[in-house]
Amino acid sequence: MGKIRRTLALSAFAVSALSSQVRAETLVVNSYGGPYEALIRKTIIEPFEARTGIDVVYDAVGSASQDYAKIKATKGRPGFDVVVMTASQSLQGCQDGVLAKLDATSIPNLARLSPRISATAGPCGAVHEIQYMSLLYRKDKIATPPASWSALASDDLKGKIILPTFQNIMAIYLVQMFSLMNGGGLVDDLDPGFKAMSEVARRSVGFEQSSAILESYIKDGTVWAMPFWNGRAQLLVDSGLPVDYVRPKEGTIPLIATLNIPSGAEHKDAAAKFIDFFLEKENQEAWVRAYEVGSARMDIDLPADIKARQITSEADLNSLILPDLTIMSERLSKWAEQWERDVVANAN
């Protein structure tokens, strides 16, 4: 009987230890659904699980802004361990104390990222991809590729463009670009940008927030041109649609995407391993090829056609316009009111 008791006790201990190990090796990653989910599962998550034995639970609920609101409301305990957001939310989360600060001790590949781009995301964000606001257009409707953002204000495109709502960061980026083009500033004196955008709004068919809805307009030919993130624009090109995109001559502002760990995440060690894995050279190369975006690693090897269109070098980074995201976050509510007053009110 003593031997049986000892055996049962050891078995119970083994089951308990195994159960604890399984729980410790589970990671909840919050990000986007749709094509993004399929790509990240195949390119990053499955190879990560195979190498580490960590089981990844994928949570595709919410936009970046909704995810951040959940993180803030729960004081850093939203129920997921890694979240994909933007540099703006990364900075805000650090300031609010609901995102964990990251360092190269637990995430060595952070040291491989461009210091200039890393600085824009602050100490709580690991930049895993870079997109930029491009000008997407229908090749079957516009014979000559538009060279300037001013094409959106052309009478030739009246009733053939759509604009983002202010809840989509592209809206204020457009205002900033038109501000610079008309003698205004990037974060100060945006009045020239709002005035120019009021003229653009008169030519638009309306406003939409989500990328999925925005792209539906150009897919069915309702609109012929619109601002769009270049990664998603490239996916549309690859799908065979008669579309293409350009980086206008005045330049553009990037969308800097980050991986973040909520301050109260349950599996911080596994989260750090996941982020470091995502930032490895070969995995950054795989992600850039799969999602067709840019990278903050300047040492990755890519085909010439990808390099020609994505942000993959210091020269590419230097060509981007980088507004102060901290100042922007302080002024967004004021700008939102001006957008409604000066832009939306003038739309058809």
Tab-separated table of C-alpha atoms in Angstrom:
chain	number	residue	atom	x	y	z
A	1	MET	CA	0.000	0.000	0.000
A	2	GLY	CA	2.865	2.377	0.843
A	3	LYS	CA	4.350	1.860	-2.604
A	4	ILE	CA	0.958	2.461	-4.216
A	5	ARG	CA	0.499	5.663	-2.191
A	6	ARG	CA	3.962	6.857	-3.178
A	7	THR	CA	3.252	6.024	-6.824
A	8	LEU	CA	-0.071	7.878	-6.728
A	9	ALA	CA	1.558	10.848	-5.012
A	10	LEU	CA	4.318	10.973	-7.612
A	11	SER	CA	1.760	10.682	-10.421
A	12	ALA	CA	-0.298	13.516	-8.952
A	13	PHE	CA	2.864	15.612	-8.627
A	14	ALA	CA	3.797	14.870	-12.249
A	15	VAL	CA	0.340	15.816	-13.509
A	16	SER	CA	0.410	19.005	-11.461
A	17	ALA	CA	3.878	19.893	-12.733
A	18	LEU	CA	2.875	19.153	-16.321
A	19	SER	CA	-0.277	21.251	-15.942
A	20	SER	CA	1.739	24.172	-14.590
A	21	GLN	CA	4.227	23.828	-17.430
A	22	VAL	CA	1.452	23.862	-20.034
A	23	ARG	CA	-0.078	26.952	-18.484
A	24	ALA	CA	3.317	28.675	-18.369
A	25	GLU	CA	3.948	27.879	-22.027
A	26	THR	CA	0.774	29.454	-23.386
A	27	LEU	CA	0.879	32.877	-25.000
A	28	VAL	CA	-2.076	35.035	-26.040
A	29	VAL	CA	-1.326	37.307	-29.000
A	30	ASN	CA	-3.823	40.003	-29.944
A	31	SER	CA	-3.729	41.295	-33.504
A	32	TYR	CA	-5.802	41.648	-36.665
A	33	GLY	CA	-8.018	39.207	-38.523
A	34	GLY	CA	-8.516	38.614	-42.224
A	35	PRO	CA	-5.482	38.216	-44.511
A	36	TYR	CA	-3.206	39.467	-41.736
A	37	GLU	CA	-4.140	36.569	-39.462
A	38	ALA	CA	-3.452	33.958	-42.126
A	39	LEU	CA	-0.056	35.481	-42.888
A	40	ILE	CA	1.112	35.903	-39.296
A	41	ARG	CA	0.050	32.363	-38.407
A	42	LYS	CA	2.006	30.809	-41.263
A	43	THR	CA	5.022	33.120	-41.244
A	44	ILE	CA	5.585	33.806	-37.544
A	45	ILE	CA	3.318	31.918	-35.130
A	46	GLU	CA	3.676	28.366	-36.430
A	47	PRO	CA	7.502	28.539	-36.711
A	48	PHE	CA	7.625	30.096	-33.220
A	49	GLU	CA	5.516	27.297	-31.750
A	50	ALA	CA	7.660	24.684	-33.487
A	51	ARG	CA	10.897	26.121	-32.122
A	52	THR	CA	9.829	26.978	-28.573
A	53	GLY	CA	6.989	24.578	-27.764
A	54	ILE	CA	4.946	27.577	-26.617
A	55	ASP	CA	1.283	27.352	-27.590
A	56	VAL	CA	0.028	30.619	-29.112
A	57	VAL	CA	-3.624	31.544	-28.752
A	58	TYR	CA	-4.498	34.123	-31.404
A	59	ASP	CA	-6.977	36.846	-30.462
A	60	ALA	CA	-8.193	38.808	-33.498
A	61	VAL	CA	-10.692	41.005	-31.644
A	62	GLY	CA	-10.608	44.790	-31.917
A	63	SER	CA	-8.715	47.504	-33.771
A	64	ALA	CA	-5.468	48.946	-32.420
A	65	SER	CA	-7.340	51.843	-30.793
A	66	GLN	CA	-9.937	49.492	-29.274
A	67	ASP	CA	-7.200	47.200	-27.984
A	68	TYR	CA	-5.435	50.111	-26.341
A	69	ALA	CA	-8.690	51.252	-24.736
A	70	LYS	CA	-9.080	47.756	-23.269
A	71	ILE	CA	-5.503	47.774	-21.970
A	72	LYS	CA	-6.051	51.135	-20.306
A	73	ALA	CA	-9.448	50.213	-18.866
A	74	THR	CA	-8.023	47.035	-17.287
A	75	LYS	CA	-4.905	48.825	-15.997
A	76	GLY	CA	-2.607	46.674	-18.114
A	77	ARG	CA	-4.434	43.345	-17.659
A	78	PRO	CA	-6.491	42.921	-20.850
A	79	GLY	CA	-6.182	39.118	-21.029
A	80	PHE	CA	-3.556	39.016	-23.782
A	81	ASP	CA	0.245	39.013	-23.512
A	82	VAL	CA	1.383	40.563	-26.800
A	83	VAL	CA	-0.527	43.155	-28.807
A	84	VAL	CA	0.064	44.674	-32.240
A	85	MET	CA	-0.469	48.427	-32.142
A	86	THR	CA	1.048	51.607	-33.545
A	87	ALA	CA	3.854	53.836	-32.323
A	88	SER	CA	1.315	56.437	-31.149
A	89	GLN	CA	-0.398	53.966	-28.829
A	90	SER	CA	2.953	52.600	-27.726
A	91	LEU	CA	4.038	56.051	-26.561
A	92	GLN	CA	0.699	56.714	-24.887
A	93	GLY	CA	0.724	53.348	-23.140
A	94	CYS	CA	4.173	53.990	-21.729
A	95	GLN	CA	3.062	57.371	-20.479
A	96	ASP	CA	-0.049	55.857	-18.910
A	97	GLY	CA	1.976	53.058	-17.302
A	98	VAL	CA	-0.097	50.238	-18.836
A	99	LEU	CA	2.578	48.875	-21.201
A	100	ALA	CA	5.808	47.188	-20.091
A	101	LYS	CA	9.143	48.730	-21.016
A	102	LEU	CA	11.202	46.507	-23.298
A	103	ASP	CA	14.966	46.082	-23.303
A	104	ALA	CA	17.686	44.242	-25.200
A	105	THR	CA	18.468	42.014	-22.209
A	106	SER	CA	15.293	39.980	-22.659
A	107	ILE	CA	14.779	40.924	-26.332
A	108	PRO	CA	18.285	41.004	-27.902
A	109	ASN	CA	17.052	41.766	-31.429
A	110	LEU	CA	15.812	45.179	-30.285
A	111	ALA	CA	19.423	46.295	-30.650
A	112	ARG	CA	19.266	45.434	-34.364
A	113	LEU	CA	16.534	47.958	-35.140
A	114	SER	CA	17.120	51.432	-36.512
A	115	PRO	CA	17.575	53.718	-33.476
A	116	ARG	CA	15.762	56.533	-35.282
A	117	ILE	CA	12.612	54.492	-35.861
A	118	SER	CA	12.779	52.774	-32.476
A	119	ALA	CA	12.838	56.182	-30.812
A	120	THR	CA	9.516	57.080	-32.416
A	121	ALA	CA	7.857	54.135	-30.667
A	122	GLY	CA	9.430	54.786	-27.265
A	123	PRO	CA	10.702	52.250	-24.706
A	124	CYS	CA	7.513	50.153	-24.659
A	125	GLY	CA	7.299	49.309	-28.360
A	126	ALA	CA	9.236	46.963	-30.633
A	127	VAL	CA	8.888	48.106	-34.253
A	128	HIS	CA	8.192	44.982	-36.321
A	129	GLU	CA	7.004	46.611	-39.562
A	130	ILE	CA	6.766	49.934	-41.364
A	131	GLN	CA	4.151	50.948	-43.890
A	132	TYR	CA	3.593	54.351	-45.420
A	133	MET	CA	0.590	56.271	-46.644
A	134	SER	CA	0.509	55.814	-50.397
A	135	LEU	CA	-1.739	57.098	-53.163
A	136	LEU	CA	-3.669	54.117	-54.533
A	137	TYR	CA	-5.316	54.433	-57.933
A	138	ARG	CA	-7.126	52.486	-60.661
A	139	LYS	CA	-4.857	51.947	-63.653
A	140	ASP	CA	-7.835	51.341	-65.928
A	141	LYS	CA	-9.295	54.758	-65.050
A	142	ILE	CA	-6.172	56.905	-64.619
A	143	ALA	CA	-3.713	56.421	-67.466
A	144	THR	CA	-0.813	58.392	-65.986
A	145	PRO	CA	0.242	57.564	-62.430
A	146	PRO	CA	-0.518	60.530	-60.145
A	147	ALA	CA	2.716	62.143	-58.958
A	148	SER	CA	1.380	64.416	-56.229
A	149	TRP	CA	-1.060	64.382	-53.333
A	150	SER	CA	-2.704	67.326	-55.096
A	151	ALA	CA	-4.225	64.799	-57.522
A	152	LEU	CA	-6.882	64.202	-54.862
A	153	ALA	CA	-8.035	67.808	-55.353
A	154	SER	CA	-8.264	67.477	-59.138
A	155	ASP	CA	-11.599	68.130	-60.806
A	156	ASP	CA	-10.920	65.040	-62.914
A	157	LEU	CA	-11.441	62.956	-59.779
A	158	LYS	CA	-14.539	64.712	-58.488
A	159	GLY	CA	-16.866	62.042	-57.142
A	160	LYS	CA	-14.163	59.422	-57.631
A	161	ILE	CA	-12.243	59.561	-54.346
A	162	ILE	CA	-12.996	58.492	-50.786
A	163	LEU	CA	-11.411	59.730	-47.573
A	164	PRO	CA	-10.743	58.168	-44.168
A	165	THR	CA	-12.659	59.285	-41.103
A	166	PHE	CA	-10.668	61.056	-38.407
A	167	GLN	CA	-10.598	57.823	-36.373
A	168	ASN	CA	-8.216	56.508	-39.044
A	169	ILE	CA	-4.778	58.091	-38.554
A	170	MET	CA	-4.497	58.599	-42.319
A	171	ALA	CA	-6.887	61.545	-41.955
A	172	ILE	CA	-4.550	63.698	-39.909
A	173	TYR	CA	-1.565	62.496	-41.955
A	174	LEU	CA	-3.312	63.862	-45.062
A	175	VAL	CA	-3.908	67.169	-43.307
A	176	GLN	CA	-0.228	67.310	-42.378
A	177	MET	CA	0.918	66.576	-45.915
A	178	PHE	CA	-1.384	69.217	-47.398
A	179	SER	CA	-0.262	71.620	-44.688
A	180	LEU	CA	3.385	71.238	-45.680
A	181	MET	CA	2.442	71.580	-49.344
A	182	ASN	CA	0.644	74.861	-48.647
A	183	GLY	CA	3.111	76.644	-46.406
A	184	GLY	CA	1.945	75.311	-43.050
A	185	GLY	CA	3.668	73.139	-40.482
A	186	LEU	CA	3.724	69.502	-39.503
A	187	VAL	CA	2.313	69.841	-35.988
A	188	ASP	CA	1.990	73.625	-35.759
A	189	ASP	CA	-0.134	75.853	-38.004
A	190	LEU	CA	-2.176	73.117	-39.700
A	191	ASP	CA	-4.792	75.596	-40.931
A	192	PRO	CA	-3.446	75.503	-44.525
A	193	GLY	CA	-3.774	71.722	-44.452
A	194	PHE	CA	-7.347	71.783	-43.192
A	195	LYS	CA	-8.274	74.407	-45.781
A	196	ALA	CA	-6.789	72.305	-48.602
A	197	MET	CA	-8.519	69.180	-47.280
A	198	SER	CA	-11.863	70.977	-47.344
A	199	GLU	CA	-11.422	71.260	-51.117
A	200	VAL	CA	-10.521	67.571	-51.342
A	201	ALA	CA	-13.622	66.685	-49.301
A	202	ARG	CA	-15.832	68.453	-51.844
A	203	ARG	CA	-14.641	65.938	-54.428
A	204	SER	CA	-15.088	62.856	-52.255
A	205	VAL	CA	-17.966	60.412	-52.082
A	206	GLY	CA	-17.691	60.244	-48.307
A	207	PHE	CA	-15.644	58.954	-45.384
A	208	GLU	CA	-14.927	55.453	-44.050
A	209	GLN	CA	-12.823	54.276	-41.120
A	210	SER	CA	-11.740	50.703	-41.779
A	211	SER	CA	-9.249	49.670	-44.438
A	212	ALA	CA	-11.489	46.778	-45.488
A	213	ILE	CA	-14.388	49.105	-46.308
A	214	LEU	CA	-12.143	51.721	-47.916
A	215	GLU	CA	-10.636	49.176	-50.282
A	216	SER	CA	-14.059	47.885	-51.288
A	217	TYR	CA	-14.712	51.198	-53.064
A	218	ILE	CA	-11.665	50.916	-55.270
A	219	LYS	CA	-12.224	47.200	-55.851
A	220	ASP	CA	-15.617	47.766	-57.427
A	221	GLY	CA	-14.513	50.893	-59.284
A	222	THR	CA	-16.705	53.304	-57.345
A	223	VAL	CA	-13.614	55.392	-56.647
A	224	TRP	CA	-10.499	55.766	-58.747
A	225	ALA	CA	-8.011	57.064	-56.164
A	226	MET	CA	-7.563	57.275	-52.397
A	227	PRO	CA	-4.913	57.311	-49.678
A	228	PHE	CA	-4.069	53.806	-48.466
A	229	TRP	CA	-1.371	51.986	-46.516
A	230	ASN	CA	1.121	50.638	-49.005
A	231	GLY	CA	1.221	47.111	-47.560
A	232	ARG	CA	-2.479	46.595	-48.130
A	233	ALA	CA	-2.188	48.393	-51.457
A	234	GLN	CA	0.435	45.868	-52.530
A	235	LEU	CA	-1.887	43.005	-51.588
A	236	LEU	CA	-4.492	44.482	-53.933
A	237	VAL	CA	-1.886	44.759	-56.705
A	238	ASP	CA	-0.901	41.131	-56.170
A	239	SER	CA	-4.532	40.043	-56.280
A	240	GLY	CA	-4.671	41.023	-59.951
A	241	LEU	CA	-6.872	44.104	-59.632
A	242	PRO	CA	-6.077	46.901	-62.125
A	243	VAL	CA	-4.599	49.074	-59.380
A	244	ASP	CA	-1.215	50.459	-58.409
A	245	TYR	CA	0.146	52.893	-55.841
A	246	VAL	CA	2.775	55.615	-55.619
A	247	ARG	CA	4.745	57.480	-52.998
A	248	PRO	CA	3.987	61.071	-54.079
A	249	LYS	CA	6.808	63.520	-54.778
A	250	GLU	CA	6.063	65.590	-51.652
A	251	GLY	CA	6.882	62.591	-49.485
A	252	THR	CA	4.765	60.671	-47.013
A	253	ILE	CA	4.288	59.772	-43.369
A	254	PRO	CA	4.790	56.194	-42.166
A	255	LEU	CA	2.582	53.917	-40.133
A	256	ILE	CA	4.974	52.411	-37.589
A	257	ALA	CA	3.615	49.166	-36.169
A	258	THR	CA	4.775	47.854	-32.819
A	259	LEU	CA	4.654	44.748	-30.681
A	260	ASN	CA	3.811	45.571	-27.070
A	261	ILE	CA	3.438	43.757	-23.754
A	262	PRO	CA	0.721	44.989	-21.360
A	263	SER	CA	2.179	45.800	-17.959
A	264	GLY	CA	0.053	43.147	-16.226
A	265	ALA	CA	0.505	40.398	-18.831
A	266	GLU	CA	0.512	36.909	-17.358
A	267	HIS	CA	3.235	35.444	-19.592
A	268	LYS	CA	5.834	38.176	-19.964
A	269	ASP	CA	8.792	35.832	-20.512
A	270	ALA	CA	7.026	34.033	-23.351
A	271	ALA	CA	5.940	37.406	-24.730
A	272	ALA	CA	9.555	38.608	-24.819
A	273	LYS	CA	10.580	35.423	-26.624
A	274	PHE	CA	7.855	35.951	-29.211
A	275	ILE	CA	8.883	39.540	-29.890
A	276	ASP	CA	12.543	38.588	-30.177
A	277	PHE	CA	11.611	35.805	-32.595
A	278	PHE	CA	9.574	38.203	-34.736
A	279	LEU	CA	12.542	40.596	-34.909
A	280	GLU	CA	15.106	37.971	-35.982
A	281	LYS	CA	16.711	38.704	-39.336
A	282	GLU	CA	15.277	35.724	-41.199
A	283	ASN	CA	11.831	36.230	-39.693
A	284	GLN	CA	11.800	39.912	-40.593
A	285	GLU	CA	12.749	38.910	-44.136
A	286	ALA	CA	9.925	36.375	-44.198
A	287	TRP	CA	7.402	38.879	-42.832
A	288	VAL	CA	8.390	41.615	-45.302
A	289	ARG	CA	7.991	39.138	-48.172
A	290	ALA	CA	4.671	37.796	-46.900
A	291	TYR	CA	2.900	40.999	-45.874
A	292	GLU	CA	4.871	43.233	-48.248
A	293	VAL	CA	5.762	45.928	-45.759
A	294	GLY	CA	8.979	47.578	-44.619
A	295	SER	CA	11.248	46.765	-41.694
A	296	ALA	CA	13.176	48.648	-39.021
A	297	ARG	CA	16.072	46.193	-39.512
A	298	MET	CA	18.481	47.582	-42.059
A	299	ASP	CA	20.504	44.351	-42.446
A	300	ILE	CA	17.815	42.182	-44.042
A	301	ASP	CA	18.266	40.674	-47.515
A	302	LEU	CA	15.401	41.145	-49.942
A	303	PRO	CA	14.711	40.945	-53.691
A	304	ALA	CA	15.183	44.151	-55.678
A	305	ASP	CA	11.468	44.514	-56.469
A	306	ILE	CA	10.588	44.562	-52.764
A	307	LYS	CA	13.378	47.008	-51.949
A	308	ALA	CA	12.093	49.326	-54.666
A	309	ARG	CA	8.713	49.753	-52.982
A	310	GLN	CA	9.248	49.109	-49.272
A	311	ILE	CA	11.126	50.824	-46.448
A	312	THR	CA	14.239	48.671	-46.061
A	313	SER	CA	17.235	51.040	-45.888
A	314	GLU	CA	18.500	54.107	-44.049
A	315	ALA	CA	17.947	56.125	-47.221
A	316	ASP	CA	14.304	55.011	-47.242
A	317	LEU	CA	13.928	55.993	-43.590
A	318	ASN	CA	15.465	59.388	-44.234
A	319	SER	CA	12.911	60.026	-46.971
A	320	LEU	CA	10.001	59.690	-44.556
A	321	ILE	CA	8.340	62.593	-42.779
A	322	LEU	CA	8.185	61.886	-39.056
A	323	PRO	CA	5.900	64.131	-37.000
A	324	ASP	CA	6.301	64.274	-33.227
A	325	LEU	CA	3.769	61.653	-32.134
A	326	THR	CA	3.726	62.884	-28.530
A	327	ILE	CA	2.680	66.370	-29.603
A	328	MET	CA	0.174	64.845	-31.997
A	329	SER	CA	-1.509	62.839	-29.254
A	330	GLU	CA	-1.906	66.013	-27.179
A	331	ARG	CA	-3.605	67.849	-30.049
A	332	LEU	CA	-5.713	65.136	-31.666
A	333	SER	CA	-8.935	66.080	-29.883
A	334	LYS	CA	-8.594	69.703	-31.036
A	335	TRP	CA	-7.775	68.577	-34.570
A	336	ALA	CA	-10.744	66.195	-34.552
A	337	GLU	CA	-13.074	69.132	-33.928
A	338	GLN	CA	-11.433	71.120	-36.716
A	339	TRP	CA	-11.712	68.126	-39.071
A	340	GLU	CA	-15.472	67.949	-38.471
A	341	ARG	CA	-15.855	71.697	-38.841
A	342	ASP	CA	-13.583	72.357	-41.811
A	343	VAL	CA	-13.465	69.066	-43.730
A	344	VAL	CA	-16.550	66.922	-43.076
A	345	ALA	CA	-18.887	69.915	-43.187
A	346	ASN	CA	-17.668	70.693	-46.716
A	347	ALA	CA	-18.106	67.205	-48.115
A	348	ASN	CA	-20.805	66.545	-50.686
